[in-house]
Amino acid sequence: MKHFEYFSTLLPQMVGSKEGAVAPEVVPSAAFGYASAQEAEAIFAGEVAKPFYARMGNPTGAKLEKVLAKMEGGAGAVVTASGMGALSMVLSAFCESGDRVLCVGGFFGGTYALVNETLPRFGVEPLLCDVDDYDRMEKALQEGVKAVLVESVGNPNLKLPDIRRIALLCNEHEALFVVDNTLTPLVVQPLKMGADIVVYSTTKIVSGHSAALGGAAVFRGVAEEGEKLRAAKFSALHPLLQKGRGAIGAILKKRALRDFGMSANAFGSFLTLLGLETLPLRVRRVNESVEKVARLLHDEGVKVRHPSLEGHEHHLRYEALFPDGCGPLLSLECGTKERAFAFLNASKLLTQTANVGDNRTLGLHMASTIYRDFEELDKKILGVTDGLVRLSVGLESPVAIAEDLLAAWQTAMRAG
Ligand code: PLP
């Protein structure tokens, strides 16, 4: 059975009791009372699992964490205020001044800014490399890179990594391997492919409704033997490895969440849990629709980019390694900024917004929005041209989507 088929509607209902309230319970309290001084001590020592202060987690978020860990086959998860919160939490928990982080492939603008502008302020050096440049990857790993970060599908360049191959290299060279799986929940399962941590912006398709900003880091269990986190380069983390299988959760919480406070709020976690109920159905629909829309537009001569199309550089990889699709994105090359604007403004169906993975179909001109402050060289690396429009296919009829986009394209091309 397909992974998403198995989980259909099961996701939230497989955690907790079926008795009592059917919808997830929202517990908005910031603080939690303790039964006694002894209990307070035990909770703070991690010997009793009860909420103690919402910056370190609340019961609604704890349910979401359990559901996401089940979905991913992980040992646990930590939910955060946003996807950027999850990425910042992971990188700041594991890295310290003098470390290097290798970013492989295409990156969402926020992630690119985090590793290229913000982390260097704290002494963490970024290295960039193409998804297929294994020589560069290997060299960087041999030189002691601490963490490797990859998006399961490049946003917006739609390049596809070979996650298993990169995981093997990371394991061989004892580097932490983090996969941002925001666009491909259920269809890509990075922990099963050898990743250590899977990051989500749950704001996207995990929720689907654009009503809740959120993020999560889902992590593998720490092994008793042959554990790469016991390597010398992770020595600052070694005391926390005593926490056993769930030690990565302790690392994330004690080295980042506690001090930076990128914590999820209960209402946001509640809304995310509502989205998860229908995630398997939406994932299937969107991944089928995006291929149909790409094909219909391509056949009409629209300059559309998607790995399901033969001309895409990762078409064969898509067929071999992404049998259930690679998420809701496709992109159009309109040639110029003016034509891209004319296209977006002519569409009656698109919602123009910076989000992706929504139930509605979304569109955005990349160079004038998310990437507006980026240097030309950085835009070139990330595949952002003046005419690039990113589209995120929603749940509408794929034929209706394609008809609208084609009409808008024709209007834009006539406008010159
Ligand atoms: N990762 C990817 C792939 C994204 O597309 C985004 C947002 O667009 C993020 C991370 C950041 O997520 P958030 O906006 O929830 O902070």
CSV table of C-alpha atoms and ligand atoms in Angstrom, one decimal:
chain,number,residue,atom,x,y,z
A,1,MET,CA,0.0,0.0,0.0
A,2,LYS,CA,1.2,3.5,-0.8
A,3,HIS,CA,2.4,5.5,2.2
A,4,PHE,CA,-0.2,8.2,1.7
A,5,GLU,CA,-2.9,5.7,1.2
A,6,TYR,CA,-2.1,4.0,4.5
A,7,PHE,CA,-2.3,7.2,6.4
A,8,SER,CA,-5.6,8.5,4.9
A,9,THR,CA,-7.4,10.2,7.8
A,10,LEU,CA,-5.3,8.1,10.2
A,11,LEU,CA,-2.7,10.8,11.0
A,12,PRO,CA,-4.3,12.6,13.9
A,13,GLN,CA,-6.6,9.8,15.0
A,14,MET,CA,-3.8,7.3,15.5
A,15,VAL,CA,-2.4,9.2,18.5
A,16,GLY,CA,-4.4,9.5,21.8
A,17,SER,CA,-7.7,8.0,22.9
A,18,LYS,CA,-10.9,7.7,20.8
A,19,GLU,CA,-12.9,8.5,23.9
A,20,GLY,CA,-14.1,12.0,24.6
A,21,ALA,CA,-13.4,15.1,22.4
A,22,VAL,CA,-13.0,14.1,18.8
A,23,ALA,CA,-11.3,17.3,17.6
A,24,PRO,CA,-7.8,17.8,19.0
A,25,GLU,CA,-7.8,19.6,22.3
A,26,VAL,CA,-6.4,23.2,22.4
A,27,VAL,CA,-4.4,23.9,25.6
A,28,PRO,CA,-3.4,27.6,25.3
A,29,SER,CA,-1.9,27.9,28.8
A,30,ALA,CA,1.6,29.4,28.9
A,31,ALA,CA,2.4,27.9,32.3
A,32,PHE,CA,1.5,24.6,34.0
A,33,GLY,CA,1.2,23.9,37.7
A,34,TYR,CA,3.1,21.1,39.4
A,35,ALA,CA,1.6,18.7,42.0
A,36,SER,CA,4.5,19.2,44.5
A,37,ALA,CA,8.1,20.5,44.7
A,38,GLN,CA,9.2,16.9,44.2
A,39,GLU,CA,7.2,16.7,40.9
A,40,ALA,CA,8.6,20.0,39.7
A,41,GLU,CA,12.1,18.7,40.3
A,42,ALA,CA,11.3,15.4,38.4
A,43,ILE,CA,9.7,17.3,35.5
A,44,PHE,CA,12.7,19.5,35.1
A,45,ALA,CA,15.0,16.5,35.3
A,46,GLY,CA,13.1,14.9,32.5
A,47,GLU,CA,12.1,12.0,34.7
A,48,VAL,CA,8.4,12.8,34.5
A,49,ALA,CA,6.9,13.7,31.1
A,50,LYS,CA,4.5,16.5,31.9
A,51,PRO,CA,4.3,20.0,30.4
A,52,PHE,CA,6.1,22.6,32.5
A,53,TYR,CA,6.3,25.8,30.5
A,54,ALA,CA,4.9,26.4,27.0
A,55,ARG,CA,8.2,27.7,25.6
A,56,MET,CA,9.4,24.1,25.9
A,57,GLY,CA,6.2,22.6,24.6
A,58,ASN,CA,2.5,22.4,25.2
A,59,PRO,CA,0.0,19.4,25.1
A,60,THR,CA,-1.5,20.4,21.7
A,61,GLY,CA,2.0,20.7,20.2
A,62,ALA,CA,2.9,17.4,21.8
A,63,LYS,CA,0.1,15.7,20.0
A,64,LEU,CA,1.2,17.2,16.7
A,65,GLU,CA,4.8,16.1,17.4
A,66,LYS,CA,3.7,12.5,17.9
A,67,VAL,CA,1.6,12.5,14.7
A,68,LEU,CA,4.5,13.9,12.7
A,69,ALA,CA,6.9,11.4,14.2
A,70,LYS,CA,4.6,8.5,13.2
A,71,MET,CA,4.1,9.9,9.7
A,72,GLU,CA,7.9,10.1,9.2
A,73,GLY,CA,8.9,7.0,11.1
A,74,GLY,CA,11.0,9.1,13.5
A,75,ALA,CA,11.9,8.8,17.2
A,76,GLY,CA,10.2,12.2,17.9
A,77,ALA,CA,9.6,15.7,16.7
A,78,VAL,CA,9.8,19.3,17.9
A,79,VAL,CA,7.3,21.7,16.6
A,80,THR,CA,8.1,25.4,16.1
A,81,ALA,CA,6.6,28.7,15.4
A,82,SER,CA,7.4,28.6,11.6
A,83,GLY,CA,9.4,26.6,9.1
A,84,MET,CA,12.3,29.1,9.5
A,85,GLY,CA,12.0,28.5,13.2
A,86,ALA,CA,12.5,24.8,12.6
A,87,LEU,CA,15.6,25.4,10.4
A,88,SER,CA,17.1,27.9,12.8
A,89,MET,CA,16.5,25.5,15.7
A,90,VAL,CA,18.2,22.6,14.0
A,91,LEU,CA,21.2,24.6,12.7
A,92,SER,CA,21.7,26.6,15.9
A,93,ALA,CA,21.4,23.5,18.1
A,94,PHE,CA,24.0,21.5,16.1
A,95,CYS,CA,26.5,24.2,14.9
A,96,GLU,CA,28.9,26.5,16.6
A,97,SER,CA,31.3,29.1,15.6
A,98,GLY,CA,33.9,27.7,13.2
A,99,ASP,CA,31.6,25.0,11.8
A,100,ARG,CA,30.7,24.8,8.1
A,101,VAL,CA,27.2,24.0,6.7
A,102,LEU,CA,26.9,22.6,3.1
A,103,CYS,CA,23.8,23.6,1.3
A,104,VAL,CA,23.1,21.3,-1.6
A,105,GLY,CA,20.8,22.3,-4.5
A,106,GLY,CA,18.2,25.0,-4.8
A,107,PHE,CA,16.9,26.9,-1.8
A,108,PHE,CA,13.9,28.8,-0.7
A,109,GLY,CA,15.0,32.5,-0.2
A,110,GLY,CA,14.6,32.5,3.6
A,111,THR,CA,16.8,29.4,4.0
A,112,TYR,CA,19.4,30.9,1.7
A,113,ALA,CA,19.4,34.1,3.7
A,114,LEU,CA,19.7,32.2,7.0
A,115,VAL,CA,22.8,30.3,5.9
A,116,ASN,CA,24.4,33.0,3.8
A,117,GLU,CA,23.7,36.1,5.9
A,118,THR,CA,22.7,35.3,9.4
A,119,LEU,CA,24.7,32.2,10.4
A,120,PRO,CA,28.0,33.8,9.3
A,121,ARG,CA,27.3,36.5,11.9
A,122,PHE,CA,27.7,33.7,14.4
A,123,GLY,CA,30.8,32.3,12.8
A,124,VAL,CA,29.1,29.4,10.9
A,125,GLU,CA,30.4,29.4,7.3
A,126,PRO,CA,28.1,28.4,4.4
A,127,LEU,CA,29.2,26.3,1.4
A,128,LEU,CA,27.0,25.9,-1.7
A,129,CYS,CA,26.9,23.1,-4.2
A,130,ASP,CA,24.8,21.8,-7.0
A,131,VAL,CA,22.6,18.7,-6.4
A,132,ASP,CA,24.8,16.7,-8.8
A,133,ASP,CA,28.2,18.0,-7.9
A,134,TYR,CA,29.3,14.9,-5.8
A,135,ASP,CA,33.0,15.8,-6.1
A,136,ARG,CA,32.5,19.1,-4.4
A,137,MET,CA,30.2,17.5,-1.8
A,138,GLU,CA,32.8,14.8,-1.0
A,139,LYS,CA,35.6,17.4,-0.8
A,140,ALA,CA,33.6,19.5,1.6
A,141,LEU,CA,32.7,16.5,3.7
A,142,GLN,CA,36.3,15.3,3.8
A,143,GLU,CA,37.2,18.8,5.1
A,144,GLY,CA,34.9,18.3,8.1
A,145,VAL,CA,31.5,19.9,7.2
A,146,LYS,CA,29.3,19.6,10.2
A,147,ALA,CA,25.8,19.6,8.6
A,148,VAL,CA,24.4,19.1,5.1
A,149,LEU,CA,21.1,20.7,4.2
A,150,VAL,CA,19.1,19.8,1.1
A,151,GLU,CA,15.5,20.6,0.0
A,152,SER,CA,13.7,17.4,-1.2
A,153,VAL,CA,12.8,19.5,-4.3
A,154,GLY,CA,14.4,22.8,-4.9
A,155,ASN,CA,12.1,25.8,-4.4
A,156,PRO,CA,11.8,27.4,-6.9
A,157,ASN,CA,14.4,25.8,-9.2
A,158,LEU,CA,12.7,22.3,-9.1
A,159,LYS,CA,16.0,20.4,-9.1
A,160,LEU,CA,15.7,17.0,-7.5
A,161,PRO,CA,18.4,15.6,-5.2
A,162,ASP,CA,19.3,11.9,-4.9
A,163,ILE,CA,18.6,11.8,-1.2
A,164,ARG,CA,19.9,8.3,-0.6
A,165,ARG,CA,23.2,8.9,-2.3
A,166,ILE,CA,23.8,12.2,-0.3
A,167,ALA,CA,22.8,10.4,2.9
A,168,LEU,CA,25.4,7.7,2.3
A,169,LEU,CA,28.1,10.3,1.9
A,170,CYS,CA,27.0,12.1,5.1
A,171,ASN,CA,27.0,8.9,7.0
A,172,GLU,CA,30.4,8.0,5.7
A,173,HIS,CA,31.9,11.4,6.7
A,174,GLU,CA,29.9,11.7,10.0
A,175,ALA,CA,28.0,14.9,9.0
A,176,LEU,CA,24.4,15.7,10.1
A,177,PHE,CA,22.1,15.3,7.2
A,178,VAL,CA,19.0,17.5,7.2
A,179,VAL,CA,16.3,17.4,4.6
A,180,ASP,CA,13.7,20.1,4.2
A,181,ASN,CA,10.7,18.0,3.1
A,182,THR,CA,8.1,20.9,3.2
A,183,LEU,CA,6.8,20.2,-0.3
A,184,THR,CA,6.8,16.4,-0.3
A,185,PRO,CA,5.3,15.0,2.9
A,186,LEU,CA,4.3,11.4,2.5
A,187,VAL,CA,5.7,11.1,-1.0
A,188,VAL,CA,9.3,11.4,0.1
A,189,GLN,CA,10.4,9.8,3.4
A,190,PRO,CA,13.9,11.2,4.2
A,191,LEU,CA,14.5,9.4,7.5
A,192,LYS,CA,14.0,6.1,5.7
A,193,MET,CA,16.5,7.2,3.1
A,194,GLY,CA,19.2,7.9,5.7
A,195,ALA,CA,18.6,11.5,6.8
A,196,ASP,CA,19.0,12.4,10.5
A,197,ILE,CA,16.4,15.2,10.7
A,198,VAL,CA,13.5,16.2,8.5
A,199,VAL,CA,12.4,19.8,8.6
A,200,TYR,CA,8.9,21.1,7.7
A,201,SER,CA,7.3,24.4,7.2
A,202,THR,CA,3.9,23.0,8.2
A,203,THR,CA,2.5,26.4,7.0
A,204,LYS,CA,2.5,24.7,3.5
A,205,ILE,CA,0.8,21.5,2.3
A,206,VAL,CA,0.9,19.9,5.8
A,207,SER,CA,-1.8,22.4,6.8
A,208,GLY,CA,-3.0,23.4,3.4
A,209,HIS,CA,-5.3,26.2,4.6
A,210,SER,CA,-2.9,29.1,5.0
A,211,ALA,CA,-4.4,29.6,8.5
A,212,ALA,CA,-1.5,28.6,10.6
A,213,LEU,CA,2.2,29.5,10.5
A,214,GLY,CA,4.2,26.6,11.8
A,215,GLY,CA,7.2,24.3,11.5
A,216,ALA,CA,8.7,21.0,12.8
A,217,ALA,CA,11.9,19.0,13.0
A,218,VAL,CA,11.3,15.3,13.0
A,219,PHE,CA,14.3,13.2,14.0
A,220,ARG,CA,15.7,9.7,14.0
A,221,GLY,CA,16.5,7.7,17.1
A,222,VAL,CA,20.1,7.8,18.4
A,223,ALA,CA,21.7,4.4,18.3
A,224,GLU,CA,23.6,2.6,21.1
A,225,GLU,CA,26.4,1.6,18.7
A,226,GLY,CA,27.9,3.0,15.5
A,227,GLU,CA,26.3,6.4,16.2
A,228,LYS,CA,28.0,9.2,14.1
A,229,LEU,CA,26.9,11.8,16.7
A,230,ARG,CA,29.5,10.3,19.0
A,231,ALA,CA,32.3,11.5,16.6
A,232,ALA,CA,34.7,14.1,18.0
A,233,LYS,CA,33.2,16.9,15.9
A,234,PHE,CA,30.0,16.6,17.9
A,235,SER,CA,31.7,16.5,21.3
A,236,ALA,CA,29.7,19.5,22.6
A,237,LEU,CA,26.6,17.4,22.3
A,238,HIS,CA,27.9,14.3,23.9
A,239,PRO,CA,26.5,14.9,27.4
A,240,LEU,CA,23.0,15.1,25.9
A,241,LEU,CA,23.4,11.8,24.1
A,242,GLN,CA,22.9,10.2,27.4
A,243,LYS,CA,19.2,10.8,26.9
A,244,GLY,CA,19.2,7.7,24.7
A,245,ARG,CA,17.0,7.2,21.6
A,246,GLY,CA,15.3,10.6,21.8
A,247,ALA,CA,18.5,12.5,22.4
A,248,ILE,CA,18.2,14.6,19.2
A,249,GLY,CA,15.0,16.0,20.8
A,250,ALA,CA,16.9,17.0,23.9
A,251,ILE,CA,19.6,18.6,21.8
A,252,LEU,CA,17.0,20.7,19.8
A,253,LYS,CA,15.2,21.8,22.9
A,254,LYS,CA,18.1,22.4,25.3
A,255,ARG,CA,20.5,24.0,22.8
A,256,ALA,CA,18.0,26.1,20.8
A,257,LEU,CA,14.3,26.1,21.7
A,258,ARG,CA,14.9,26.9,25.4
A,259,ASP,CA,17.2,29.9,24.6
A,260,PHE,CA,15.9,31.3,21.3
A,261,GLY,CA,12.2,30.5,21.9
A,262,MET,CA,11.0,29.7,18.4
A,263,SER,CA,8.2,27.7,20.1
A,264,ALA,CA,4.9,26.7,18.4
A,265,ASN,CA,1.6,28.0,19.9
A,266,ALA,CA,-1.3,25.7,20.8
A,267,PHE,CA,-3.8,27.2,18.4
A,268,GLY,CA,-1.4,27.0,15.5
A,269,SER,CA,-0.7,23.3,16.3
A,270,PHE,CA,-4.5,22.7,16.5
A,271,LEU,CA,-5.0,24.1,13.0
A,272,THR,CA,-2.1,22.1,11.7
A,273,LEU,CA,-3.6,18.9,13.2
A,274,LEU,CA,-6.9,19.7,11.3
A,275,GLY,CA,-4.9,20.0,8.1
A,276,LEU,CA,-3.2,16.6,8.7
A,277,GLU,CA,-6.5,14.8,8.7
A,278,THR,CA,-6.8,15.3,5.0
A,279,LEU,CA,-3.1,15.5,4.0
A,280,PRO,CA,-2.9,12.1,2.3
A,281,LEU,CA,-5.9,12.9,0.1
A,282,ARG,CA,-4.6,16.3,-0.8
A,283,VAL,CA,-1.1,15.0,-1.4
A,284,ARG,CA,-2.4,12.5,-3.9
A,285,ARG,CA,-4.6,15.0,-5.7
A,286,VAL,CA,-2.0,17.7,-5.9
A,287,ASN,CA,0.8,15.4,-7.2
A,288,GLU,CA,-1.5,14.0,-9.9
A,289,SER,CA,-2.8,17.5,-10.9
A,290,VAL,CA,0.6,19.2,-11.1
A,291,GLU,CA,1.7,16.6,-13.7
A,292,LYS,CA,-1.5,17.1,-15.7
A,293,VAL,CA,-1.2,20.9,-15.6
A,294,ALA,CA,2.4,20.8,-16.7
A,295,ARG,CA,1.6,18.5,-19.6
A,296,LEU,CA,-1.4,20.5,-20.8
A,297,LEU,CA,0.5,23.7,-20.7
A,298,HIS,CA,3.6,22.2,-22.3
A,299,ASP,CA,1.5,20.8,-25.2
A,300,GLU,CA,0.2,24.3,-25.9
A,301,GLY,CA,3.7,25.7,-26.2
A,302,VAL,CA,3.9,27.3,-22.7
A,303,LYS,CA,7.5,27.5,-21.3
A,304,VAL,CA,6.7,25.4,-18.3
A,305,ARG,CA,9.3,23.7,-16.0
A,306,HIS,CA,8.5,20.5,-14.1
A,307,PRO,CA,10.5,17.2,-13.7
A,308,SER,CA,7.7,15.1,-15.1
A,309,LEU,CA,8.4,16.7,-18.5
A,310,GLU,CA,11.0,15.0,-20.7
A,311,GLY,CA,13.1,18.2,-21.2
A,312,HIS,CA,13.8,18.7,-17.5
A,313,GLU,CA,17.3,17.8,-16.4
A,314,HIS,CA,16.0,15.5,-13.6
A,315,HIS,CA,13.3,13.8,-15.6
A,316,LEU,CA,14.8,10.3,-15.3
A,317,ARG,CA,15.5,10.8,-11.6
A,318,TYR,CA,11.9,11.9,-11.2
A,319,GLU,CA,10.7,8.7,-12.9
A,320,ALA,CA,13.0,6.5,-10.9
A,321,LEU,CA,13.0,8.1,-7.4
A,322,PHE,CA,9.8,10.2,-7.1
A,323,PRO,CA,7.1,7.7,-8.2
A,324,ASP,CA,4.4,9.6,-6.3
A,325,GLY,CA,5.5,13.1,-7.5
A,326,CYS,CA,7.6,15.9,-6.1
A,327,GLY,CA,5.0,18.3,-4.7
A,328,PRO,CA,2.8,21.2,-5.9
A,329,LEU,CA,5.4,23.4,-7.6
A,330,LEU,CA,5.9,24.1,-11.2
A,331,SER,CA,7.4,27.2,-12.8
A,332,LEU,CA,6.9,29.3,-16.0
A,333,GLU,CA,9.6,31.2,-17.8
A,334,CYS,CA,7.8,34.3,-19.2
A,335,GLY,CA,11.0,35.9,-20.6
A,336,THR,CA,10.7,39.3,-19.0
A,337,LYS,CA,9.5,40.9,-15.8
A,338,GLU,CA,6.8,42.7,-17.8
A,339,ARG,CA,5.4,39.6,-19.3
A,340,ALA,CA,5.5,37.8,-16.0
A,341,PHE,CA,3.5,40.6,-14.4
A,342,ALA,CA,1.0,40.6,-17.3
A,343,PHE,CA,0.6,36.8,-16.9
A,344,LEU,CA,0.0,37.0,-13.2
A,345,ASN,CA,-2.4,39.9,-13.5
A,346,ALA,CA,-4.4,38.3,-16.4
A,347,SER,CA,-5.0,35.1,-14.4
A,348,LYS,CA,-8.5,34.9,-12.8
A,349,LEU,CA,-7.7,31.8,-10.8
A,350,LEU,CA,-4.3,32.4,-9.2
A,351,THR,CA,-4.0,33.9,-5.8
A,352,GLN,CA,-0.8,36.0,-5.9
A,353,THR,CA,1.0,35.3,-2.6
A,354,ALA,CA,4.4,34.2,-1.1
A,355,ASN,CA,3.0,30.9,0.2
A,356,VAL,CA,3.1,27.5,-1.5
A,357,GLY,CA,1.3,24.2,-0.9
A,358,ASP,CA,-2.1,25.8,-0.3
A,359,ASN,CA,-5.5,24.2,-1.2
A,360,ARG,CA,-5.8,27.1,-3.7
A,361,THR,CA,-3.5,27.5,-6.7
A,362,LEU,CA,-1.0,30.2,-6.0
A,363,GLY,CA,1.5,32.2,-8.2
A,364,LEU,CA,4.3,34.7,-7.6
A,365,HIS,CA,6.9,36.6,-9.5
A,366,MET,CA,10.2,35.5,-7.8
A,367,ALA,CA,12.7,38.2,-8.7
A,368,SER,CA,10.6,41.2,-7.5
A,369,THR,CA,9.4,39.6,-4.3
A,370,ILE,CA,11.2,36.9,-2.2
A,371,TYR,CA,14.5,37.3,-4.1
A,372,ARG,CA,14.4,41.1,-4.6
A,373,ASP,CA,17.4,41.8,-2.2
A,374,PHE,CA,19.5,39.0,-3.7
A,375,GLU,CA,22.7,39.7,-5.7
A,376,GLU,CA,22.6,38.7,-9.4
A,377,LEU,CA,25.1,35.8,-8.7
A,378,ASP,CA,22.9,34.4,-6.0
A,379,LYS,CA,19.8,34.6,-8.2
A,380,LYS,CA,21.8,32.8,-10.9
A,381,ILE,CA,22.8,30.0,-8.5
A,382,LEU,CA,19.1,29.6,-7.4
A,383,GLY,CA,17.7,29.7,-10.9
A,384,VAL,CA,15.8,33.0,-10.4
A,385,THR,CA,15.4,34.9,-13.7
A,386,ASP,CA,13.6,38.1,-14.4
A,387,GLY,CA,10.7,36.2,-16.1
A,388,LEU,CA,10.3,33.4,-13.6
A,389,VAL,CA,6.9,32.8,-12.1
A,390,ARG,CA,6.5,30.1,-9.4
A,391,LEU,CA,3.2,28.3,-9.3
A,392,SER,CA,1.8,26.1,-6.6
A,393,VAL,CA,-1.0,23.9,-7.8
A,394,GLY,CA,-4.0,23.5,-5.6
A,395,LEU,CA,-7.1,21.3,-5.4
A,396,GLU,CA,-9.1,22.9,-8.2
A,397,SER,CA,-9.7,20.9,-11.3
A,398,PRO,CA,-6.4,20.5,-13.2
A,399,VAL,CA,-8.2,21.2,-16.5
A,400,ALA,CA,-9.7,24.5,-15.1
A,401,ILE,CA,-6.2,25.5,-13.8
A,402,ALA,CA,-4.6,24.8,-17.1
A,403,GLU,CA,-7.3,26.7,-19.1
A,404,ASP,CA,-6.9,29.7,-16.9
A,405,LEU,CA,-3.1,29.7,-17.0
A,406,LEU,CA,-3.0,29.2,-20.8
A,407,ALA,CA,-5.4,32.1,-21.3
A,408,ALA,CA,-3.2,34.3,-19.0
A,409,TRP,CA,-0.1,33.2,-20.9
A,410,GLN,CA,-1.6,34.1,-24.3
A,411,THR,CA,-2.6,37.5,-22.9
A,412,ALA,CA,0.9,38.1,-21.6
A,413,MET,CA,2.6,37.0,-24.8
A,414,ARG,CA,0.3,39.3,-26.9
A,415,ALA,CA,1.2,42.2,-24.6
A,416,GLY,CA,4.8,41.7,-25.8
B,1,PLP,N1,11.2,25.7,3.6
B,1,PLP,C1,10.6,25.8,2.4
B,1,PLP,C2,10.9,24.8,1.3
B,1,PLP,C3,9.7,26.8,2.2
B,1,PLP,O1,9.1,27.0,1.0
B,1,PLP,C4,9.4,27.8,3.2
B,1,PLP,C5,8.5,28.9,3.1
B,1,PLP,O2,8.1,29.3,2.0
B,1,PLP,C6,10.1,27.6,4.4
B,1,PLP,C7,11.0,26.6,4.6
B,1,PLP,C8,9.9,28.6,5.6
B,1,PLP,O3,8.7,28.3,6.2
B,1,PLP,P1,7.9,29.4,7.0
B,1,PLP,O4,7.4,30.4,6.1
B,1,PLP,O5,6.8,28.6,7.7
B,1,PLP,O6,8.8,30.0,8.0
